[in-house]
Amino acid sequence: VYKRNKSNYTDVAKKLSNLDFEAIFLPDTAEKVAEVTAFIAQENIWGIDHDERPGIIDKKKGKRRLVHYVGTSLWQSASLRHATDYIGEAVIPAWFSPAFKEKKVEVFVDRFRRVFGRLPNKYEVFTYDSVSRLRELVVERGMHRSSAIRHALTSPVSRLQGVSGTTHFTNSGEPVRKVRFVSPDGADFERLPFAIQLNRKGKTLSVR
């Protein structure tokens, strides 16, 4: 636990150095992550790649603890570049990222950048996918009754292949989404080779 309004986290880092752990989860902004992890690194605790084994190795200047860093989608920011020396190949969940080299993503990002002069955020991507799906059902397929739209959205064969990935709904209206992951790569991000399927309550349905 730490206070976000502080600027010195030496005490937090020292407490960590006396504990036994393999990963650090920081549910905070990229700016604060860069700030906190700098102090943790001073205690010789460093992030490693997602497929490396955590542990302690001997260095000439003392023992170095190697751990996995895990974040939230708030880490998807250019500010994270200030922490890349400390967090290694951190695991960051992402609904959307230009790092997902898929045709739908590349086309949408290119069109959005040409119109607005910047990259889209995840909320704009969700909005685009939602409106596109409703347009398909109402305009292209001529569905005007809410019951027909609901049935189409919850049909077992209905899968929305959007910019934000694959989504479908249960009969109760619960969205089931595939969460993909990225990792910092210098000033940018790269996709990690795995994903999980989650429902709205955060229950893991599958991992690949």
JSON list of C-alpha atoms in Angstrom, two decimals:
[
{"chain": "A", "resi": 1, "resn": "VAL", "atom": "CA", "xyz": [0.00, 0.00, 0.00]},
{"chain": "A", "resi": 2, "resn": "TYR", "atom": "CA", "xyz": [1.22, 3.50, -0.80]},
{"chain": "A", "resi": 3, "resn": "LYS", "atom": "CA", "xyz": [-0.14, 7.05, -0.82]},
{"chain": "A", "resi": 4, "resn": "ARG", "atom": "CA", "xyz": [-0.50, 8.41, -4.32]},
{"chain": "A", "resi": 5, "resn": "ASN", "atom": "CA", "xyz": [0.22, 12.01, -3.30]},
{"chain": "A", "resi": 6, "resn": "LYS", "atom": "CA", "xyz": [3.74, 11.14, -2.16]},
{"chain": "A", "resi": 7, "resn": "SER", "atom": "CA", "xyz": [6.86, 11.53, -4.25]},
{"chain": "A", "resi": 8, "resn": "ASN", "atom": "CA", "xyz": [9.20, 9.34, -2.24]},
{"chain": "A", "resi": 9, "resn": "TYR", "atom": "CA", "xyz": [8.53, 5.60, -2.06]},
{"chain": "A", "resi": 10, "resn": "THR", "atom": "CA", "xyz": [11.73, 4.43, -0.42]},
{"chain": "A", "resi": 11, "resn": "ASP", "atom": "CA", "xyz": [9.83, 2.98, 2.56]},
{"chain": "A", "resi": 12, "resn": "VAL", "atom": "CA", "xyz": [7.50, 1.01, 0.27]},
{"chain": "A", "resi": 13, "resn": "ALA", "atom": "CA", "xyz": [10.43, -0.39, -1.73]},
{"chain": "A", "resi": 14, "resn": "LYS", "atom": "CA", "xyz": [12.28, -1.42, 1.43]},
{"chain": "A", "resi": 15, "resn": "LYS", "atom": "CA", "xyz": [9.21, -3.27, 2.73]},
{"chain": "A", "resi": 16, "resn": "LEU", "atom": "CA", "xyz": [8.99, -5.12, -0.58]},
{"chain": "A", "resi": 17, "resn": "SER", "atom": "CA", "xyz": [12.64, -6.12, -0.41]},
{"chain": "A", "resi": 18, "resn": "ASN", "atom": "CA", "xyz": [11.91, -8.05, 2.80]},
{"chain": "A", "resi": 19, "resn": "LEU", "atom": "CA", "xyz": [9.01, -10.05, 1.33]},
{"chain": "A", "resi": 20, "resn": "ASP", "atom": "CA", "xyz": [8.90, -13.24, -0.74]},
{"chain": "A", "resi": 21, "resn": "PHE", "atom": "CA", "xyz": [6.98, -12.76, -4.00]},
{"chain": "A", "resi": 22, "resn": "GLU", "atom": "CA", "xyz": [7.15, -13.42, -7.73]},
{"chain": "A", "resi": 23, "resn": "ALA", "atom": "CA", "xyz": [5.04, -10.59, -9.18]},
{"chain": "A", "resi": 24, "resn": "ILE", "atom": "CA", "xyz": [4.06, -7.00, -8.53]},
{"chain": "A", "resi": 25, "resn": "PHE", "atom": "CA", "xyz": [0.62, -5.74, -9.55]},
{"chain": "A", "resi": 26, "resn": "LEU", "atom": "CA", "xyz": [0.28, -1.97, -9.76]},
{"chain": "A", "resi": 27, "resn": "PRO", "atom": "CA", "xyz": [-3.28, -0.81, -10.57]},
{"chain": "A", "resi": 28, "resn": "ASP", "atom": "CA", "xyz": [-2.25, 2.78, -11.23]},
{"chain": "A", "resi": 29, "resn": "THR", "atom": "CA", "xyz": [-1.52, 5.22, -14.03]},
{"chain": "A", "resi": 30, "resn": "ALA", "atom": "CA", "xyz": [1.56, 4.88, -16.21]},
{"chain": "A", "resi": 31, "resn": "GLU", "atom": "CA", "xyz": [2.97, 8.10, -14.73]},
{"chain": "A", "resi": 32, "resn": "LYS", "atom": "CA", "xyz": [2.72, 6.81, -11.16]},
{"chain": "A", "resi": 33, "resn": "VAL", "atom": "CA", "xyz": [4.04, 3.38, -12.18]},
{"chain": "A", "resi": 34, "resn": "ALA", "atom": "CA", "xyz": [7.18, 5.01, -13.58]},
{"chain": "A", "resi": 35, "resn": "GLU", "atom": "CA", "xyz": [7.60, 6.91, -10.33]},
{"chain": "A", "resi": 36, "resn": "VAL", "atom": "CA", "xyz": [7.07, 3.98, -7.94]},
{"chain": "A", "resi": 37, "resn": "THR", "atom": "CA", "xyz": [9.09, 1.38, -9.87]},
{"chain": "A", "resi": 38, "resn": "ALA", "atom": "CA", "xyz": [12.15, 3.63, -9.89]},
{"chain": "A", "resi": 39, "resn": "PHE", "atom": "CA", "xyz": [12.29, 3.34, -6.09]},
{"chain": "A", "resi": 40, "resn": "ILE", "atom": "CA", "xyz": [11.65, -0.41, -6.24]},
{"chain": "A", "resi": 41, "resn": "ALA", "atom": "CA", "xyz": [14.58, -0.80, -8.63]},
{"chain": "A", "resi": 42, "resn": "GLN", "atom": "CA", "xyz": [16.81, 0.95, -6.09]},
{"chain": "A", "resi": 43, "resn": "GLU", "atom": "CA", "xyz": [16.17, -2.07, -3.85]},
{"chain": "A", "resi": 44, "resn": "ASN", "atom": "CA", "xyz": [17.43, -4.34, -6.66]},
{"chain": "A", "resi": 45, "resn": "ILE", "atom": "CA", "xyz": [13.99, -5.57, -7.69]},
{"chain": "A", "resi": 46, "resn": "TRP", "atom": "CA", "xyz": [13.64, -5.69, -11.46]},
{"chain": "A", "resi": 47, "resn": "GLY", "atom": "CA", "xyz": [11.01, -6.76, -13.98]},
{"chain": "A", "resi": 48, "resn": "ILE", "atom": "CA", "xyz": [11.61, -9.63, -16.43]},
{"chain": "A", "resi": 49, "resn": "ASP", "atom": "CA", "xyz": [10.06, -10.91, -19.65]},
{"chain": "A", "resi": 50, "resn": "HIS", "atom": "CA", "xyz": [6.67, -12.62, -19.44]},
{"chain": "A", "resi": 51, "resn": "ASP", "atom": "CA", "xyz": [8.13, -16.05, -20.23]},
{"chain": "A", "resi": 52, "resn": "GLU", "atom": "CA", "xyz": [11.09, -15.85, -17.84]},
{"chain": "A", "resi": 53, "resn": "ARG", "atom": "CA", "xyz": [11.17, -17.48, -14.42]},
{"chain": "A", "resi": 54, "resn": "PRO", "atom": "CA", "xyz": [11.17, -15.16, -11.39]},
{"chain": "A", "resi": 55, "resn": "GLY", "atom": "CA", "xyz": [13.75, -15.64, -8.68]},
{"chain": "A", "resi": 56, "resn": "ILE", "atom": "CA", "xyz": [16.91, -14.27, -7.14]},
{"chain": "A", "resi": 57, "resn": "ILE", "atom": "CA", "xyz": [20.26, -14.09, -8.89]},
{"chain": "A", "resi": 58, "resn": "ASP", "atom": "CA", "xyz": [23.65, -13.03, -7.55]},
{"chain": "A", "resi": 59, "resn": "LYS", "atom": "CA", "xyz": [25.19, -9.86, -8.85]},
{"chain": "A", "resi": 60, "resn": "LYS", "atom": "CA", "xyz": [28.51, -8.30, -7.94]},
{"chain": "A", "resi": 61, "resn": "LYS", "atom": "CA", "xyz": [26.72, -5.48, -6.14]},
{"chain": "A", "resi": 62, "resn": "GLY", "atom": "CA", "xyz": [24.33, -7.80, -4.30]},
{"chain": "A", "resi": 63, "resn": "LYS", "atom": "CA", "xyz": [21.42, -10.10, -4.93]},
{"chain": "A", "resi": 64, "resn": "ARG", "atom": "CA", "xyz": [18.91, -9.07, -7.58]},
{"chain": "A", "resi": 65, "resn": "ARG", "atom": "CA", "xyz": [15.27, -10.15, -7.35]},
{"chain": "A", "resi": 66, "resn": "LEU", "atom": "CA", "xyz": [13.62, -10.78, -10.72]},
{"chain": "A", "resi": 67, "resn": "VAL", "atom": "CA", "xyz": [9.83, -10.47, -10.79]},
{"chain": "A", "resi": 68, "resn": "HIS", "atom": "CA", "xyz": [6.91, -10.14, -13.17]},
{"chain": "A", "resi": 69, "resn": "TYR", "atom": "CA", "xyz": [5.18, -6.78, -13.39]},
{"chain": "A", "resi": 70, "resn": "VAL", "atom": "CA", "xyz": [1.45, -6.85, -14.08]},
{"chain": "A", "resi": 71, "resn": "GLY", "atom": "CA", "xyz": [-0.63, -3.77, -14.85]},
{"chain": "A", "resi": 72, "resn": "THR", "atom": "CA", "xyz": [-4.02, -2.57, -16.01]},
{"chain": "A", "resi": 73, "resn": "SER", "atom": "CA", "xyz": [-5.13, -0.90, -19.22]},
{"chain": "A", "resi": 74, "resn": "LEU", "atom": "CA", "xyz": [-4.12, 2.42, -17.58]},
{"chain": "A", "resi": 75, "resn": "TRP", "atom": "CA", "xyz": [-0.54, 1.43, -18.38]},
{"chain": "A", "resi": 76, "resn": "GLN", "atom": "CA", "xyz": [-1.23, 1.92, -22.09]},
{"chain": "A", "resi": 77, "resn": "SER", "atom": "CA", "xyz": [0.33, 5.35, -22.22]},
{"chain": "A", "resi": 78, "resn": "ALA", "atom": "CA", "xyz": [3.43, 6.90, -23.72]},
{"chain": "A", "resi": 79, "resn": "SER", "atom": "CA", "xyz": [4.42, 7.82, -20.14]},
{"chain": "A", "resi": 80, "resn": "LEU", "atom": "CA", "xyz": [5.23, 4.17, -19.48]},
{"chain": "A", "resi": 81, "resn": "ARG", "atom": "CA", "xyz": [8.43, 4.61, -21.49]},
{"chain": "A", "resi": 82, "resn": "HIS", "atom": "CA", "xyz": [9.95, 6.14, -18.34]},
{"chain": "A", "resi": 83, "resn": "ALA", "atom": "CA", "xyz": [9.51, 2.79, -16.57]},
{"chain": "A", "resi": 84, "resn": "THR", "atom": "CA", "xyz": [10.64, 0.33, -19.23]},
{"chain": "A", "resi": 85, "resn": "ASP", "atom": "CA", "xyz": [14.10, -0.09, -17.67]},
{"chain": "A", "resi": 86, "resn": "TYR", "atom": "CA", "xyz": [12.43, -1.22, -14.44]},
{"chain": "A", "resi": 87, "resn": "ILE", "atom": "CA", "xyz": [9.42, -3.30, -15.42]},
{"chain": "A", "resi": 88, "resn": "GLY", "atom": "CA", "xyz": [10.83, -5.50, -18.19]},
{"chain": "A", "resi": 89, "resn": "GLU", "atom": "CA", "xyz": [8.22, -7.16, -20.40]},
{"chain": "A", "resi": 90, "resn": "ALA", "atom": "CA", "xyz": [5.28, -6.30, -18.16]},
{"chain": "A", "resi": 91, "resn": "VAL", "atom": "CA", "xyz": [1.91, -7.92, -18.84]},
{"chain": "A", "resi": 92, "resn": "ILE", "atom": "CA", "xyz": [-0.81, -5.37, -19.65]},
{"chain": "A", "resi": 93, "resn": "PRO", "atom": "CA", "xyz": [-4.41, -6.32, -20.53]},
{"chain": "A", "resi": 94, "resn": "ALA", "atom": "CA", "xyz": [-5.78, -4.47, -23.55]},
{"chain": "A", "resi": 95, "resn": "TRP", "atom": "CA", "xyz": [-9.17, -4.34, -25.24]},
{"chain": "A", "resi": 96, "resn": "PHE", "atom": "CA", "xyz": [-7.57, -2.46, -28.10]},
{"chain": "A", "resi": 97, "resn": "SER", "atom": "CA", "xyz": [-4.09, -1.59, -29.26]},
{"chain": "A", "resi": 98, "resn": "PRO", "atom": "CA", "xyz": [-2.48, -0.60, -32.58]},
{"chain": "A", "resi": 99, "resn": "ALA", "atom": "CA", "xyz": [-0.07, -3.45, -31.74]},
{"chain": "A", "resi": 100, "resn": "PHE", "atom": "CA", "xyz": [-2.81, -5.90, -32.73]},
{"chain": "A", "resi": 101, "resn": "LYS", "atom": "CA", "xyz": [-1.79, -6.41, -36.35]},
{"chain": "A", "resi": 102, "resn": "GLU", "atom": "CA", "xyz": [-5.22, -7.33, -37.68]},
{"chain": "A", "resi": 103, "resn": "LYS", "atom": "CA", "xyz": [-6.87, -5.98, -40.80]},
{"chain": "A", "resi": 104, "resn": "LYS", "atom": "CA", "xyz": [-9.85, -4.43, -38.97]},
{"chain": "A", "resi": 105, "resn": "VAL", "atom": "CA", "xyz": [-7.55, -2.72, -36.49]},
{"chain": "A", "resi": 106, "resn": "GLU", "atom": "CA", "xyz": [-5.15, -1.41, -39.10]},
{"chain": "A", "resi": 107, "resn": "VAL", "atom": "CA", "xyz": [-7.93, -0.02, -41.33]},
{"chain": "A", "resi": 108, "resn": "PHE", "atom": "CA", "xyz": [-9.75, 1.66, -38.43]},
{"chain": "A", "resi": 109, "resn": "VAL", "atom": "CA", "xyz": [-6.56, 3.18, -36.96]},
{"chain": "A", "resi": 110, "resn": "ASP", "atom": "CA", "xyz": [-5.50, 4.51, -40.37]},
{"chain": "A", "resi": 111, "resn": "ARG", "atom": "CA", "xyz": [-8.91, 6.10, -41.06]},
{"chain": "A", "resi": 112, "resn": "PHE", "atom": "CA", "xyz": [-9.15, 7.55, -37.54]},
{"chain": "A", "resi": 113, "resn": "ARG", "atom": "CA", "xyz": [-5.65, 9.03, -37.70]},
{"chain": "A", "resi": 114, "resn": "ARG", "atom": "CA", "xyz": [-6.33, 10.66, -41.06]},
{"chain": "A", "resi": 115, "resn": "VAL", "atom": "CA", "xyz": [-9.52, 12.29, -39.76]},
{"chain": "A", "resi": 116, "resn": "PHE", "atom": "CA", "xyz": [-8.48, 13.27, -36.21]},
{"chain": "A", "resi": 117, "resn": "GLY", "atom": "CA", "xyz": [-4.68, 13.34, -36.42]},
{"chain": "A", "resi": 118, "resn": "ARG", "atom": "CA", "xyz": [-4.19, 10.97, -33.47]},
{"chain": "A", "resi": 119, "resn": "LEU", "atom": "CA", "xyz": [-4.70, 7.38, -32.35]},
{"chain": "A", "resi": 120, "resn": "PRO", "atom": "CA", "xyz": [-8.15, 6.33, -31.08]},
{"chain": "A", "resi": 121, "resn": "ASN", "atom": "CA", "xyz": [-8.69, 5.38, -27.45]},
{"chain": "A", "resi": 122, "resn": "LYS", "atom": "CA", "xyz": [-10.53, 2.28, -26.26]},
{"chain": "A", "resi": 123, "resn": "TYR", "atom": "CA", "xyz": [-13.79, 4.16, -25.61]},
{"chain": "A", "resi": 124, "resn": "GLU", "atom": "CA", "xyz": [-13.90, 5.40, -29.19]},
{"chain": "A", "resi": 125, "resn": "VAL", "atom": "CA", "xyz": [-13.20, 1.85, -30.37]},
{"chain": "A", "resi": 126, "resn": "PHE", "atom": "CA", "xyz": [-16.03, 0.42, -28.23]},
{"chain": "A", "resi": 127, "resn": "THR", "atom": "CA", "xyz": [-18.40, 3.09, -29.54]},
{"chain": "A", "resi": 128, "resn": "TYR", "atom": "CA", "xyz": [-17.44, 2.37, -33.13]},
{"chain": "A", "resi": 129, "resn": "ASP", "atom": "CA", "xyz": [-17.96, -1.37, -32.69]},
{"chain": "A", "resi": 130, "resn": "SER", "atom": "CA", "xyz": [-21.33, -0.90, -30.97]},
{"chain": "A", "resi": 131, "resn": "VAL", "atom": "CA", "xyz": [-22.71, 1.52, -33.56]},
{"chain": "A", "resi": 132, "resn": "SER", "atom": "CA", "xyz": [-21.39, -0.63, -36.41]},
{"chain": "A", "resi": 133, "resn": "ARG", "atom": "CA", "xyz": [-23.15, -3.69, -34.99]},
{"chain": "A", "resi": 134, "resn": "LEU", "atom": "CA", "xyz": [-26.46, -1.86, -34.51]},
{"chain": "A", "resi": 135, "resn": "ARG", "atom": "CA", "xyz": [-26.22, -0.36, -37.99]},
{"chain": "A", "resi": 136, "resn": "GLU", "atom": "CA", "xyz": [-25.71, -3.83, -39.45]},
{"chain": "A", "resi": 137, "resn": "LEU", "atom": "CA", "xyz": [-28.79, -5.20, -37.66]},
{"chain": "A", "resi": 138, "resn": "VAL", "atom": "CA", "xyz": [-31.13, -2.23, -38.13]},
{"chain": "A", "resi": 139, "resn": "VAL", "atom": "CA", "xyz": [-30.10, -0.73, -41.46]},
{"chain": "A", "resi": 140, "resn": "GLU", "atom": "CA", "xyz": [-28.60, -3.60, -43.42]},
{"chain": "A", "resi": 141, "resn": "ARG", "atom": "CA", "xyz": [-30.71, -6.47, -42.06]},
{"chain": "A", "resi": 142, "resn": "GLY", "atom": "CA", "xyz": [-33.89, -4.45, -41.48]},
{"chain": "A", "resi": 143, "resn": "MET", "atom": "CA", "xyz": [-34.49, -5.34, -37.82]},
{"chain": "A", "resi": 144, "resn": "HIS", "atom": "CA", "xyz": [-36.80, -2.79, -36.19]},
{"chain": "A", "resi": 145, "resn": "ARG", "atom": "CA", "xyz": [-38.16, -4.67, -33.17]},
{"chain": "A", "resi": 146, "resn": "SER", "atom": "CA", "xyz": [-36.10, -4.66, -30.00]},
{"chain": "A", "resi": 147, "resn": "SER", "atom": "CA", "xyz": [-36.88, -8.36, -29.47]},
{"chain": "A", "resi": 148, "resn": "ALA", "atom": "CA", "xyz": [-35.36, -9.24, -32.86]},
{"chain": "A", "resi": 149, "resn": "ILE", "atom": "CA", "xyz": [-32.24, -7.19, -32.13]},
{"chain": "A", "resi": 150, "resn": "ARG", "atom": "CA", "xyz": [-31.91, -8.82, -28.73]},
{"chain": "A", "resi": 151, "resn": "HIS", "atom": "CA", "xyz": [-32.25, -12.28, -30.25]},
{"chain": "A", "resi": 152, "resn": "ALA", "atom": "CA", "xyz": [-29.61, -11.48, -32.86]},
{"chain": "A", "resi": 153, "resn": "LEU", "atom": "CA", "xyz": [-27.17, -10.23, -30.22]},
{"chain": "A", "resi": 154, "resn": "THR", "atom": "CA", "xyz": [-27.61, -13.26, -27.96]},
{"chain": "A", "resi": 155, "resn": "SER", "atom": "CA", "xyz": [-27.73, -15.92, -30.67]},
{"chain": "A", "resi": 156, "resn": "PRO", "atom": "CA", "xyz": [-25.14, -18.69, -30.08]},
{"chain": "A", "resi": 157, "resn": "VAL", "atom": "CA", "xyz": [-23.82, -18.17, -33.60]},
{"chain": "A", "resi": 158, "resn": "SER", "atom": "CA", "xyz": [-23.62, -14.39, -33.22]},
{"chain": "A", "resi": 159, "resn": "ARG", "atom": "CA", "xyz": [-20.08, -13.14, -32.81]},
{"chain": "A", "resi": 160, "resn": "LEU", "atom": "CA", "xyz": [-19.11, -9.52, -33.25]},
{"chain": "A", "resi": 161, "resn": "GLN", "atom": "CA", "xyz": [-15.74, -9.39, -34.96]},
{"chain": "A", "resi": 162, "resn": "GLY", "atom": "CA", "xyz": [-14.86, -5.78, -34.23]},
{"chain": "A", "resi": 163, "resn": "VAL", "atom": "CA", "xyz": [-11.85, -3.58, -33.75]},
{"chain": "A", "resi": 164, "resn": "SER", "atom": "CA", "xyz": [-11.96, -4.42, -30.04]},
{"chain": "A", "resi": 165, "resn": "GLY", "atom": "CA", "xyz": [-11.84, -8.15, -30.78]},
{"chain": "A", "resi": 166, "resn": "THR", "atom": "CA", "xyz": [-14.45, -10.89, -30.58]},
{"chain": "A", "resi": 167, "resn": "THR", "atom": "CA", "xyz": [-17.55, -10.30, -28.45]},
{"chain": "A", "resi": 168, "resn": "HIS", "atom": "CA", "xyz": [-20.82, -12.12, -27.89]},
{"chain": "A", "resi": 169, "resn": "PHE", "atom": "CA", "xyz": [-23.65, -11.91, -25.36]},
{"chain": "A", "resi": 170, "resn": "THR", "atom": "CA", "xyz": [-25.29, -14.53, -23.15]},
{"chain": "A", "resi": 171, "resn": "ASN", "atom": "CA", "xyz": [-29.09, -14.83, -22.89]},
{"chain": "A", "resi": 172, "resn": "SER", "atom": "CA", "xyz": [-29.00, -12.60, -19.83]},
{"chain": "A", "resi": 173, "resn": "GLY", "atom": "CA", "xyz": [-27.22, -9.88, -21.79]},
{"chain": "A", "resi": 174, "resn": "GLU", "atom": "CA", "xyz": [-23.82, -10.52, -20.24]},
{"chain": "A", "resi": 175, "resn": "PRO", "atom": "CA", "xyz": [-20.95, -9.65, -22.60]},
{"chain": "A", "resi": 176, "resn": "VAL", "atom": "CA", "xyz": [-18.20, -12.20, -23.08]},
{"chain": "A", "resi": 177, "resn": "ARG", "atom": "CA", "xyz": [-15.00, -10.70, -24.42]},
{"chain": "A", "resi": 178, "resn": "LYS", "atom": "CA", "xyz": [-11.55, -11.89, -25.27]},
{"chain": "A", "resi": 179, "resn": "VAL", "atom": "CA", "xyz": [-8.88, -9.91, -23.45]},
{"chain": "A", "resi": 180, "resn": "ARG", "atom": "CA", "xyz": [-5.57, -9.66, -25.22]},
{"chain": "A", "resi": 181, "resn": "PHE", "atom": "CA", "xyz": [-2.29, -8.46, -23.76]},
{"chain": "A", "resi": 182, "resn": "VAL", "atom": "CA", "xyz": [0.49, -6.09, -24.70]},
{"chain": "A", "resi": 183, "resn": "SER", "atom": "CA", "xyz": [3.90, -5.29, -23.30]},
{"chain": "A", "resi": 184, "resn": "PRO", "atom": "CA", "xyz": [6.03, -2.13, -23.47]},
{"chain": "A", "resi": 185, "resn": "ASP", "atom": "CA", "xyz": [8.50, -2.06, -26.34]},
{"chain": "A", "resi": 186, "resn": "GLY", "atom": "CA", "xyz": [10.49, 1.13, -26.01]},
{"chain": "A", "resi": 187, "resn": "ALA", "atom": "CA", "xyz": [8.11, 4.02, -26.63]},
{"chain": "A", "resi": 188, "resn": "ASP", "atom": "CA", "xyz": [5.55, 1.64, -28.14]},
{"chain": "A", "resi": 189, "resn": "PHE", "atom": "CA", "xyz": [3.81, -1.63, -27.29]},
{"chain": "A", "resi": 190, "resn": "GLU", "atom": "CA", "xyz": [3.92, -5.15, -28.69]},
{"chain": "A", "resi": 191, "resn": "ARG", "atom": "CA", "xyz": [1.32, -7.89, -28.53]},
{"chain": "A", "resi": 192, "resn": "LEU", "atom": "CA", "xyz": [1.94, -10.84, -26.22]},
{"chain": "A", "resi": 193, "resn": "PRO", "atom": "CA", "xyz": [1.19, -14.35, -27.55]},
{"chain": "A", "resi": 194, "resn": "PHE", "atom": "CA", "xyz": [-1.76, -15.22, -25.31]},
{"chain": "A", "resi": 195, "resn": "ALA", "atom": "CA", "xyz": [-5.30, -14.10, -24.43]},
{"chain": "A", "resi": 196, "resn": "ILE", "atom": "CA", "xyz": [-8.08, -14.94, -21.98]},
{"chain": "A", "resi": 197, "resn": "GLN", "atom": "CA", "xyz": [-11.85, -15.08, -22.38]},
{"chain": "A", "resi": 198, "resn": "LEU", "atom": "CA", "xyz": [-13.74, -13.17, -19.68]},
{"chain": "A", "resi": 199, "resn": "ASN", "atom": "CA", "xyz": [-17.35, -12.52, -18.84]},
{"chain": "A", "resi": 200, "resn": "ARG", "atom": "CA", "xyz": [-18.64, -9.34, -17.23]},
{"chain": "A", "resi": 201, "resn": "LYS", "atom": "CA", "xyz": [-18.03, -10.62, -13.68]},
{"chain": "A", "resi": 202, "resn": "GLY", "atom": "CA", "xyz": [-14.38, -11.25, -14.45]},
{"chain": "A", "resi": 203, "resn": "LYS", "atom": "CA", "xyz": [-14.70, -15.04, -14.53]},
{"chain": "A", "resi": 204, "resn": "THR", "atom": "CA", "xyz": [-12.08, -16.65, -16.73]},
{"chain": "A", "resi": 205, "resn": "LEU", "atom": "CA", "xyz": [-13.73, -18.86, -19.35]},
{"chain": "A", "resi": 206, "resn": "SER", "atom": "CA", "xyz": [-10.68, -19.89, -21.33]},
{"chain": "A", "resi": 207, "resn": "VAL", "atom": "CA", "xyz": [-6.98, -19.17, -21.76]},
{"chain": "A", "resi": 208, "resn": "ARG", "atom": "CA", "xyz": [-4.87, -19.62, -24.86]}
]
